[in-house]
mmCIF file of C-alpha atoms in Angstrom:
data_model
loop_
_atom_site.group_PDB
_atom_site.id
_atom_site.type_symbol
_atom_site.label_atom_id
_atom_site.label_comp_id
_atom_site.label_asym_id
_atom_site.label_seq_id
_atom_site.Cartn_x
_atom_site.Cartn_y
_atom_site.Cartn_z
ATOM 1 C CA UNK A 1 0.000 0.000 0.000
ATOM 2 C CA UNK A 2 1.184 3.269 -1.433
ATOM 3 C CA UNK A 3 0.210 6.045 1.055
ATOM 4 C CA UNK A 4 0.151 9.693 -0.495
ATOM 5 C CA UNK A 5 -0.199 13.244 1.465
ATOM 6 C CA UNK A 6 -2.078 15.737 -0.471
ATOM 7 C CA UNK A 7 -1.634 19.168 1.000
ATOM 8 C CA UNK A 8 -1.714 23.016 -0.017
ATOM 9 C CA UNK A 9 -3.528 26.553 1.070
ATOM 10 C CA UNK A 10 -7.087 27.624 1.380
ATOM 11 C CA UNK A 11 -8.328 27.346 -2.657
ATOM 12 C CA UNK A 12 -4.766 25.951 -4.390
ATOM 13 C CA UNK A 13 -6.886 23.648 -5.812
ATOM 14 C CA UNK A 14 -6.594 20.281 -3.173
ATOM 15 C CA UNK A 15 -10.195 19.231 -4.145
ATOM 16 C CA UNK A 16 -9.720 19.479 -7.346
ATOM 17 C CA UNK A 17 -6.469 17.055 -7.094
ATOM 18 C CA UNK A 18 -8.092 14.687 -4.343
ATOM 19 C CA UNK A 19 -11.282 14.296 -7.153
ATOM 20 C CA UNK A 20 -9.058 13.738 -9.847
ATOM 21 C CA UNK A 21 -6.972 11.341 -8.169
ATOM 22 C CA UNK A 22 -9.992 9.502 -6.703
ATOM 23 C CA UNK A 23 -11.555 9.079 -9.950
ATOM 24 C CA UNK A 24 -8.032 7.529 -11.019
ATOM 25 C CA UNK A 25 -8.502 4.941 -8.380
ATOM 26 C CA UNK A 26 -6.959 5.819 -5.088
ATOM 27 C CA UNK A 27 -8.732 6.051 -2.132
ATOM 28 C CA UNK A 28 -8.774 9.615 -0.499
ATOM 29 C CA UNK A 29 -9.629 9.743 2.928
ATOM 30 C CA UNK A 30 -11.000 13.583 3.674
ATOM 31 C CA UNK A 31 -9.433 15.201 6.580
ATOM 32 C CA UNK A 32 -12.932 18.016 6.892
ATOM 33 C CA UNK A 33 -15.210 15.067 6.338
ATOM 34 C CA UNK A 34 -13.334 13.758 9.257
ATOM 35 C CA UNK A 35 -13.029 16.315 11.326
ATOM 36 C CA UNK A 36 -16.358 17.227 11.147
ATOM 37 C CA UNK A 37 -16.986 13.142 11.710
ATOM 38 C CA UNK A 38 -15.222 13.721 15.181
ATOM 39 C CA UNK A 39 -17.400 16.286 16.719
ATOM 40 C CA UNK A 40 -20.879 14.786 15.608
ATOM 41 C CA UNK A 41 -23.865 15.127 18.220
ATOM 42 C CA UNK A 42 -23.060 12.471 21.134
ATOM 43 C CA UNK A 43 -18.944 11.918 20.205
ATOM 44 C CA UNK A 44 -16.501 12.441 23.076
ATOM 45 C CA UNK A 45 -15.058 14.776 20.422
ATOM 46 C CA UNK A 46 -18.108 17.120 20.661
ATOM 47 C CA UNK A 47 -18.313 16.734 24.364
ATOM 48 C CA UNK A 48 -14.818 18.064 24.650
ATOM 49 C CA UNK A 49 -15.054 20.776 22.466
ATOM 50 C CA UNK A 50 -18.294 22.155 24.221
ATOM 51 C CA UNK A 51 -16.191 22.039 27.399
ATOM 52 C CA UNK A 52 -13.450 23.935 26.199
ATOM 53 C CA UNK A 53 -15.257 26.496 24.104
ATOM 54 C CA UNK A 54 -18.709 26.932 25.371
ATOM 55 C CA UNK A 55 -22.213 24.818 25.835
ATOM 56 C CA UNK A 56 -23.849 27.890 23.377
ATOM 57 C CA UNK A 57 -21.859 26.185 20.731
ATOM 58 C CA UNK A 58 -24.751 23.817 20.273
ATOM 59 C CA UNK A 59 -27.524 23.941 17.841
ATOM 60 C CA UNK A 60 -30.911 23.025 18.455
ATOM 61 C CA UNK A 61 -30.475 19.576 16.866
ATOM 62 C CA UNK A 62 -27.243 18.910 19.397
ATOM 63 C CA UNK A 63 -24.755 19.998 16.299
ATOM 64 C CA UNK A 64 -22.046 21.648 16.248
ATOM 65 C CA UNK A 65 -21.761 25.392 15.022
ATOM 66 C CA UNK A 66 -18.683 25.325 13.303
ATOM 67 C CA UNK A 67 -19.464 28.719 11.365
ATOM 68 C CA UNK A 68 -19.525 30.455 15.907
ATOM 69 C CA UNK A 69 -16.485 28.350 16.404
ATOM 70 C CA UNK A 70 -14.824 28.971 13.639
ATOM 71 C CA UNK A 71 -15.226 33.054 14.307
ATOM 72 C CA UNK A 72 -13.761 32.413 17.898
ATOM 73 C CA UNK A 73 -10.677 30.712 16.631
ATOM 74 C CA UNK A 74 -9.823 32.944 13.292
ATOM 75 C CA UNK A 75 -7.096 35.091 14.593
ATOM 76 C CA UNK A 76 -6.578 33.574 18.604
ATOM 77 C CA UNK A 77 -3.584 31.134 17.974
ATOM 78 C CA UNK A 78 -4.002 29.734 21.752
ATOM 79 C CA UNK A 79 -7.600 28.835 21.005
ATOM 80 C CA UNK A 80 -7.054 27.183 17.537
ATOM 81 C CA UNK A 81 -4.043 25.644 19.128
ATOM 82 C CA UNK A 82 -6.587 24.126 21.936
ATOM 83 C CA UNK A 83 -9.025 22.844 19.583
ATOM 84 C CA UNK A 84 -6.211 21.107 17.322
ATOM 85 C CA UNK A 85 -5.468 19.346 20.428
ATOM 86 C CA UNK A 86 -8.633 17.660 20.489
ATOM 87 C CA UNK A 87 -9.420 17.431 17.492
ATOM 88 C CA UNK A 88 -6.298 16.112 15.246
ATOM 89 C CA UNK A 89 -5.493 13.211 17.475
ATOM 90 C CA UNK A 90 -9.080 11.879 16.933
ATOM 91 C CA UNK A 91 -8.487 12.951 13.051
ATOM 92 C CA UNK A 92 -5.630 11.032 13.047
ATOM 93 C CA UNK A 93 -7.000 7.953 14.324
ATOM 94 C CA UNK A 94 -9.654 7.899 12.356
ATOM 95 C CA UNK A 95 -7.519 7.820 9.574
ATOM 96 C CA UNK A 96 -5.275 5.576 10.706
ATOM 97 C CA UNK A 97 -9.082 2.563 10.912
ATOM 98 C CA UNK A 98 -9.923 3.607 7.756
ATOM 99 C CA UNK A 99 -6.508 3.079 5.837
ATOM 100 C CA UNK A 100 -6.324 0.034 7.709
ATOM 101 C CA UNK A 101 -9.676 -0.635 6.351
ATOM 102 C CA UNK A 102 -8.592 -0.066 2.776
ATOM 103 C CA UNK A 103 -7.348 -3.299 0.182
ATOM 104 C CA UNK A 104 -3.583 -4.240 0.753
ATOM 105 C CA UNK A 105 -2.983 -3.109 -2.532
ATOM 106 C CA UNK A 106 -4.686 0.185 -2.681
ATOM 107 C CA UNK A 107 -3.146 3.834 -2.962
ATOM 108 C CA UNK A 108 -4.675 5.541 -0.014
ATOM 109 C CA UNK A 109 -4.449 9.442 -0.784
ATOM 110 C CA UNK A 110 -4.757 11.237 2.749
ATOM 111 C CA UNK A 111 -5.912 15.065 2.013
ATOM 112 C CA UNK A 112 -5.090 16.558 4.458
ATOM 113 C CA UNK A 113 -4.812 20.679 4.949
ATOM 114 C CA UNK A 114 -2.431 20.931 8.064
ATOM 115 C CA UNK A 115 -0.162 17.802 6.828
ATOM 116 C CA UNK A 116 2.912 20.119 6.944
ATOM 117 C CA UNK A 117 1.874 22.210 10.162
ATOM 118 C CA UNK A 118 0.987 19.143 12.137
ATOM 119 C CA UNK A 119 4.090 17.372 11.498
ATOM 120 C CA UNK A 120 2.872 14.468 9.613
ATOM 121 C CA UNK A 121 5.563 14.690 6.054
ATOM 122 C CA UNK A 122 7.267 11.844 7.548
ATOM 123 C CA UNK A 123 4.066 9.584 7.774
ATOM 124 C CA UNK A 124 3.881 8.958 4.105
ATOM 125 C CA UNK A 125 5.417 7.596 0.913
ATOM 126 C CA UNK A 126 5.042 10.853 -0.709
ATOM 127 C CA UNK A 127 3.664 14.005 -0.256
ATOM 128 C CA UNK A 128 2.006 16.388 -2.802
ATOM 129 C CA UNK A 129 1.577 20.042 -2.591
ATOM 130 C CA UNK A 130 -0.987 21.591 -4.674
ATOM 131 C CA UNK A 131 0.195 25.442 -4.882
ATOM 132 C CA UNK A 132 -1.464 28.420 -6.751
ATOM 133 C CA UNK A 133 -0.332 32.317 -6.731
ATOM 134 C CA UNK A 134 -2.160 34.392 -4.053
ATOM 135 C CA UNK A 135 -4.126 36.745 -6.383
ATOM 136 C CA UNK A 136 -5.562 33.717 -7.895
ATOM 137 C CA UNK A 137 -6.552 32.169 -4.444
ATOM 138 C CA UNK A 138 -7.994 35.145 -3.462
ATOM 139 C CA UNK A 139 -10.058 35.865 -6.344
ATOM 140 C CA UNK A 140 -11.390 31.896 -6.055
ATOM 141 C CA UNK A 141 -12.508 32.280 -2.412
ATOM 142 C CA UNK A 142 -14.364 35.655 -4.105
ATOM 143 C CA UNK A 143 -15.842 34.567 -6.297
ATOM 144 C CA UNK A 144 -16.527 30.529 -5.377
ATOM 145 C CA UNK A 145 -17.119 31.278 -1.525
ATOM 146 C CA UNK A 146 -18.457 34.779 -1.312
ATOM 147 C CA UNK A 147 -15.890 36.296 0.547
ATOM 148 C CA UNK A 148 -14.544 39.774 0.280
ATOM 149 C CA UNK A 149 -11.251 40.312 -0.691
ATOM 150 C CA UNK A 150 -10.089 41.568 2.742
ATOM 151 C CA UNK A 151 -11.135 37.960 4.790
ATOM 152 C CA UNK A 152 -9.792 36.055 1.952
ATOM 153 C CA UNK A 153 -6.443 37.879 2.190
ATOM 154 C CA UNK A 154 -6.852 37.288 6.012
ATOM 155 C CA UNK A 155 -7.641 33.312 5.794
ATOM 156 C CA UNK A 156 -4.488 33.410 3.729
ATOM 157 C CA UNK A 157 -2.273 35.478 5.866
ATOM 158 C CA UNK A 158 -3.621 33.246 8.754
ATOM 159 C CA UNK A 159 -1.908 29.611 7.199
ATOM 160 C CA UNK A 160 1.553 28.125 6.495
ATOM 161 C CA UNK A 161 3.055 30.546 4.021
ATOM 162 C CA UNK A 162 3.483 28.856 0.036
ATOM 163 C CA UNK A 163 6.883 28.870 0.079
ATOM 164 C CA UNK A 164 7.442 26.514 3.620
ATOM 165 C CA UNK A 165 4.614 23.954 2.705
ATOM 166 C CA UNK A 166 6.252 23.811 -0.877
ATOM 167 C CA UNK A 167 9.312 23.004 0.459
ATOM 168 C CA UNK A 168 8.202 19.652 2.261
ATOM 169 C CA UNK A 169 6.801 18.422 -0.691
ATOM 170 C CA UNK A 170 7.957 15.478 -2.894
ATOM 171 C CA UNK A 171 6.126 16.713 -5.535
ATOM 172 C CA UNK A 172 4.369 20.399 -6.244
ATOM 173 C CA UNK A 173 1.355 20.750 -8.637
ATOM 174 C CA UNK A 174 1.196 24.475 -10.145
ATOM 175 C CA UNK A 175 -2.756 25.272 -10.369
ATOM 176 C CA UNK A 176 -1.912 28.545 -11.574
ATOM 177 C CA UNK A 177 -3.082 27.580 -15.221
ATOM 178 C CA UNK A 178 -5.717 26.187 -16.287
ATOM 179 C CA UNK A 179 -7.724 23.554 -14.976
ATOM 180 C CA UNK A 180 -7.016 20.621 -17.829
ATOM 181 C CA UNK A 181 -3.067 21.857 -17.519
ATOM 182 C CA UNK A 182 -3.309 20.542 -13.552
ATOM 183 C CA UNK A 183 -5.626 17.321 -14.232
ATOM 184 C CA UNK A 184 -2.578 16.216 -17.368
ATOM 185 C CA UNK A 185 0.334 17.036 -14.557
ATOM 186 C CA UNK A 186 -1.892 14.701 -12.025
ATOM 187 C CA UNK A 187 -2.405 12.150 -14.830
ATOM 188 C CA UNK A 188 1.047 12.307 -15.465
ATOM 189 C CA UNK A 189 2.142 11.796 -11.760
ATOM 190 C CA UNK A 190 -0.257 9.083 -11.460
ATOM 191 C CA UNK A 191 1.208 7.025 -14.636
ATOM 192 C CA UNK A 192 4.600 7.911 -13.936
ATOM 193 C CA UNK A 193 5.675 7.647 -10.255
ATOM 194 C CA UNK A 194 2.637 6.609 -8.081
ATOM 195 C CA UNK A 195 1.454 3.677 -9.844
ATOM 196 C CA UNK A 196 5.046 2.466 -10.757
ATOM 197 C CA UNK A 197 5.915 3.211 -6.803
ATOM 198 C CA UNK A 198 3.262 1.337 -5.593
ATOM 199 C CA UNK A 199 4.005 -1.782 -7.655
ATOM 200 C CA UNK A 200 7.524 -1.913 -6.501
ATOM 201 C CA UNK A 201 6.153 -2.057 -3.029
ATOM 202 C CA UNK A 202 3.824 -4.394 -3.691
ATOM 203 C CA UNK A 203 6.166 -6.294 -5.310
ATOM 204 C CA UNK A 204 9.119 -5.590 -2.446
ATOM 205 C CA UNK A 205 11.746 -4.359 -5.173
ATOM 206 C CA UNK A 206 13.452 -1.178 -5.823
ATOM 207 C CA UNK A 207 12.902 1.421 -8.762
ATOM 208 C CA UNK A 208 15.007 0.509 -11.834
ATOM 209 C CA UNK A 209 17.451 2.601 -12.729
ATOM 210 C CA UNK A 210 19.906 3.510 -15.414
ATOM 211 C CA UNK A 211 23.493 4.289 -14.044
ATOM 212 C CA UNK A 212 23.378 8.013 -13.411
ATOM 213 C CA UNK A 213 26.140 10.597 -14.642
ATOM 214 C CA UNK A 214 26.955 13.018 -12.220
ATOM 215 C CA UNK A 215 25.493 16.415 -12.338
ATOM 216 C CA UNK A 216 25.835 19.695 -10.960
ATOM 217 C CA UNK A 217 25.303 20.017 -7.056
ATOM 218 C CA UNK A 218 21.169 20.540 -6.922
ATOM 219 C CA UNK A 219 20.341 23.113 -3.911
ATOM 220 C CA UNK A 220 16.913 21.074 -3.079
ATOM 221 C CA UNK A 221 19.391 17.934 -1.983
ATOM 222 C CA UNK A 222 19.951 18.985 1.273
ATOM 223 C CA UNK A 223 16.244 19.505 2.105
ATOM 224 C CA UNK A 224 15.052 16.330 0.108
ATOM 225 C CA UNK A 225 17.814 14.573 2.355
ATOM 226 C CA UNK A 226 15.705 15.461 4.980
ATOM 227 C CA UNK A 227 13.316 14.217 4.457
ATOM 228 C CA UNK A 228 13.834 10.805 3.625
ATOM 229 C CA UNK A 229 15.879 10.827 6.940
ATOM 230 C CA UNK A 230 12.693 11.572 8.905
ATOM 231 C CA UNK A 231 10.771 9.069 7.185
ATOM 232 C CA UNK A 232 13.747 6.344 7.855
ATOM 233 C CA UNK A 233 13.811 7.370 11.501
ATOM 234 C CA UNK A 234 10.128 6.775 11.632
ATOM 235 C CA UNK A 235 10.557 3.226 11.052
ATOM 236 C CA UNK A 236 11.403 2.085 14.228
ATOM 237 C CA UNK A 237 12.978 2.980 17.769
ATOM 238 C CA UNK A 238 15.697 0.212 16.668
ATOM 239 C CA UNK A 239 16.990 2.940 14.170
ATOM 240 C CA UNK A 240 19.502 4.737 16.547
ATOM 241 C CA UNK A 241 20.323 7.435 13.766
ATOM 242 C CA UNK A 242 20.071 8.299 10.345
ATOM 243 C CA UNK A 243 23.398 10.096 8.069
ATOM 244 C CA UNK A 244 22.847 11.303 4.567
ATOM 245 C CA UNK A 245 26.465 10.808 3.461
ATOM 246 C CA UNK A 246 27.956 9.864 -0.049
ATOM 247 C CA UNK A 247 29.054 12.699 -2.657
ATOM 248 C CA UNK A 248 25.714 14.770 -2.709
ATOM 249 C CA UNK A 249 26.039 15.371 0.440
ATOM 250 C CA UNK A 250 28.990 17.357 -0.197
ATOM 251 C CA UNK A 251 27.993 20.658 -0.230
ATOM 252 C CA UNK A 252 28.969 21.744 -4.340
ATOM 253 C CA UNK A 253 30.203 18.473 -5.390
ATOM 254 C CA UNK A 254 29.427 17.319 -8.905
ATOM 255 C CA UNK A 255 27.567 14.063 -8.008
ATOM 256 C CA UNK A 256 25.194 11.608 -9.460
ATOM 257 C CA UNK A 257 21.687 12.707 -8.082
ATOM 258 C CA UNK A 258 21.196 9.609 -5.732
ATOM 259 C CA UNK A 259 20.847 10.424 -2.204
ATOM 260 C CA UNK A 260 23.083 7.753 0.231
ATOM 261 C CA UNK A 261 21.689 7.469 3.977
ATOM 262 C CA UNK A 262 24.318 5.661 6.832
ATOM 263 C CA UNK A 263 21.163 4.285 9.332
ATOM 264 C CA UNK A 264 23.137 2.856 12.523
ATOM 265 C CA UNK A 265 21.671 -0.414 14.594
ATOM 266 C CA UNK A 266 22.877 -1.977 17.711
ATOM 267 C CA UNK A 267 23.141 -5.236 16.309
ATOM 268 C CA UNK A 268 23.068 -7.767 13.292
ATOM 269 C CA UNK A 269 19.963 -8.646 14.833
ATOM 270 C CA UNK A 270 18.894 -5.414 14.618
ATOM 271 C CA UNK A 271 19.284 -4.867 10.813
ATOM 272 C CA UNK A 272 17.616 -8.106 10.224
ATOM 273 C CA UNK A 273 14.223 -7.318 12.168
ATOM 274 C CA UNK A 274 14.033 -3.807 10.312
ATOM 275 C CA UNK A 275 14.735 -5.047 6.762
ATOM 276 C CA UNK A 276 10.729 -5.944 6.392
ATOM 277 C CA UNK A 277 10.270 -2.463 8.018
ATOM 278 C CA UNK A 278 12.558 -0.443 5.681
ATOM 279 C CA UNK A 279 10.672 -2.380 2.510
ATOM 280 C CA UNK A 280 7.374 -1.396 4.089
ATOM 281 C CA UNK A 281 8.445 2.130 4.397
ATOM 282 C CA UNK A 282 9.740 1.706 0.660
ATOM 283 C CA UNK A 283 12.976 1.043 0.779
ATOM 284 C CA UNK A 284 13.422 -2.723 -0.207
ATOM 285 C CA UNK A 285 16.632 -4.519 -0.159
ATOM 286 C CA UNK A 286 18.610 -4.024 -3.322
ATOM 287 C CA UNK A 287 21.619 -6.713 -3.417
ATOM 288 C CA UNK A 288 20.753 -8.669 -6.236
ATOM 289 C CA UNK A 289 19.399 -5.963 -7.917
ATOM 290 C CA UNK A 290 20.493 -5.344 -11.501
ATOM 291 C CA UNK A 291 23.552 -2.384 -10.879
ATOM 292 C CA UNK A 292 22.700 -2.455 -7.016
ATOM 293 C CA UNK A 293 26.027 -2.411 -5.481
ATOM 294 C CA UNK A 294 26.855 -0.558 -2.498
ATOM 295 C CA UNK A 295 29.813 1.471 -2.455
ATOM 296 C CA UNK A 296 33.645 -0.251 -0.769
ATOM 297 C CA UNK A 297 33.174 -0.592 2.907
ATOM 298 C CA UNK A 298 28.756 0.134 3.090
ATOM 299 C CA UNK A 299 26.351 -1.707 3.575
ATOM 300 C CA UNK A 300 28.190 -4.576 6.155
ATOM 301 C CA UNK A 301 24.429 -5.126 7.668
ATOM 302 C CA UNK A 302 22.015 -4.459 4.616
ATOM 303 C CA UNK A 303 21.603 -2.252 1.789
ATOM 304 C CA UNK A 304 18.625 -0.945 0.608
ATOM 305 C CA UNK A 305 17.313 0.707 -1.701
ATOM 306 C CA UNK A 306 14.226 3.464 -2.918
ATOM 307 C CA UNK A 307 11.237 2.157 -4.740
ATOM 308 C CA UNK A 308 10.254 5.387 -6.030
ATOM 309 C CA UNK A 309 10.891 5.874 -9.356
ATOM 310 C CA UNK A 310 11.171 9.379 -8.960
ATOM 311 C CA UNK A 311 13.716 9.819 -6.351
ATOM 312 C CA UNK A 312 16.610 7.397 -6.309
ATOM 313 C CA UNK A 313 18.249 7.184 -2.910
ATOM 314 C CA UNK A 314 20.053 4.229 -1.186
ATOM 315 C CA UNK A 315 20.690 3.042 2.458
ATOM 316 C CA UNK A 316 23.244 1.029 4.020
ATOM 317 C CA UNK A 317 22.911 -0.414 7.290
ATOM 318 C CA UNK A 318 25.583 -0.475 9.593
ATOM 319 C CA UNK A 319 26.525 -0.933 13.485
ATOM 320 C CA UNK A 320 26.766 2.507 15.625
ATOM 321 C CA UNK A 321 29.966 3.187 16.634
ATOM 322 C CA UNK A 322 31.671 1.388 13.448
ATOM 323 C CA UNK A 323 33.017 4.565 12.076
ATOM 324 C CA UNK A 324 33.213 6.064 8.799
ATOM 325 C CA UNK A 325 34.560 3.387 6.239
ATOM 326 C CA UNK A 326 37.798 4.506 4.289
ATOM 327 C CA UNK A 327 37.109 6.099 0.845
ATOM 328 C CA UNK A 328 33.414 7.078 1.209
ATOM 329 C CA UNK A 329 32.367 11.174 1.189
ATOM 330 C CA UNK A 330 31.433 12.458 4.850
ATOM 331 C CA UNK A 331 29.831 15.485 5.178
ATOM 332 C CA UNK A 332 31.086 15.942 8.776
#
């Protein structure tokens, strides 16, 4: 199973990608339809909310008003901050049943507005931003939503700014053209790297590669680097610590663009119990693998490597403490 995090601002265009991609054949869990799911009349959810915020935030029918809480959050950081507390945990859980209640096979597509704010990169396979320019956005929520320009600028001002959400993405959409020019770069996302990802986990194999050239030192390593790491530290508590190392981690080095990760055990035993793990979180073993080799002196425990077509990256296993082996580009 091939999970996917589809994020971006107030009108970028996320329902736009989540219907696209559902009708494509993944299945998108809603983060509104669940948060609203959590607070219906007689949930614990609701109960809580009504003691933090106020009984007169129930309607006649025992619902909640969302439009009276929504007014007493907009602009009080503590109180949204409060009411995230209740309500994303239960969000998250939720989500968590009804993946688990989705085919083995399946790519679940979690959309999901705070995925960047509430931490969550690191929980999937990939994450897609859907971005658009402001002006845009704030003519949509005009003229789709019947705001005035002034609260859409302020429901704007009021989230993650563009350019930190973009930069935990995987993979950003630009909605700034038409809608048929975002639907072909979905399509072409879909074809390309999620369905191809997805059957190399399936199928517990890497992405095939050519041999890569080296190329000029990319600027977005570093921060890609990143956050692979976080979803390799993820795996398990038996991961002590993850090290992007190999030449693109040297800062201006002409390199091949694969990223290499060091991830340091405790013991043989160790690397063995989290090679089932590491596939799961998509990074299958890759000895055996046509032009899988790790470099001299890596991967003594395991090596491993991406089965995302789109980003090649390997990772060799070693014991903490075993030092850096001779010949191989530190970044320390």
């Amino acid at each position: 199973m091939l999970r996917v995090g589809l994020t971006g601002g107030i009108a970028a265009g996320k329902s736009l990608a989540a219907g696209r991609l559902r009708a494509m054949g993944a299945v998108v869990i809603d983060a509104d339809a669940l948060a609203r799911e959590v607070v219906e009349p007689g949930t614990e959810g609701l109960a809580e909310v009504l003691a933090a915020f106020g009984g007169h935030l129930a309607t006649a029918d025992g619902s909640l008003d969302r439009r009276a809480l929504g007014d007493i959050i907009f602009g009080d950081p503590r109180a949204r901050e409060r009411l995230n507390g209740i309500l994303h945990p239960r969000i998250r859980a939720l989500a968590e049943a009804r993946t688990a209640e989705a085919p083995a096979d399946a790519v679940v597509v979690e959309d999901l507005p705070l995925l960047v704010e509430t931490g969550q990169v690191a929980r999937f396979h990939l994450v897609v931003v859907i971005d658009a320019p402001e002006d845009q956005r704030i003519d949509r929520m005009v003229r789709l939503r019947g705001m005035t320009p002034e609260a859409a600028l302020s429901r704007l001002r009021a989230q993650l700014g563009p350019d930190e959400r973009n930069a935990a993405a995987d993979v950003v959409i630009d909605n700034a053209g038409s809608e048929a020019d975002t639907l072909a770069h979905l399509e072409a996302l879909w074809h390309s790297r999620i369905l191809p990802f997805n059957a190399n986990l399936l199928a517990g194999v890497p992405a095939v590669r050519d041999p890569l050239d080296p190329v000029g030192s990319d600027p977005t390593w570093p921060a890609q680097a990143a956050r692979l790491s976080a979803r390799l530290r993820r795996v398990d508590p038996r991961v002590l610590d993850v090290e992007h190392i190999g030449p693109a981690a040297v800062p201006g080095l002409r390199a091949p663009d694969v990223l290499e990760f060091r991830l340091m055990v405790a013991t043989p035993a160790d690397a063995a119990a989290l090679q089932p793990l590491l596939t799961t979180a998509g990074f299958p073993p890759a000895l055996g693998q046509p032009g899988a080799e790790p470099a001299a002196g890596h991967g003594r425990l395991g090596f491993h490597s991406s089965a995302d077509p789109g980003r090649a990256a390997e990772v060799h296993l070693e014991l903490a403490g075993a030092g850096v082996p001779a010949g191989t580009h530190d970044p320390r």
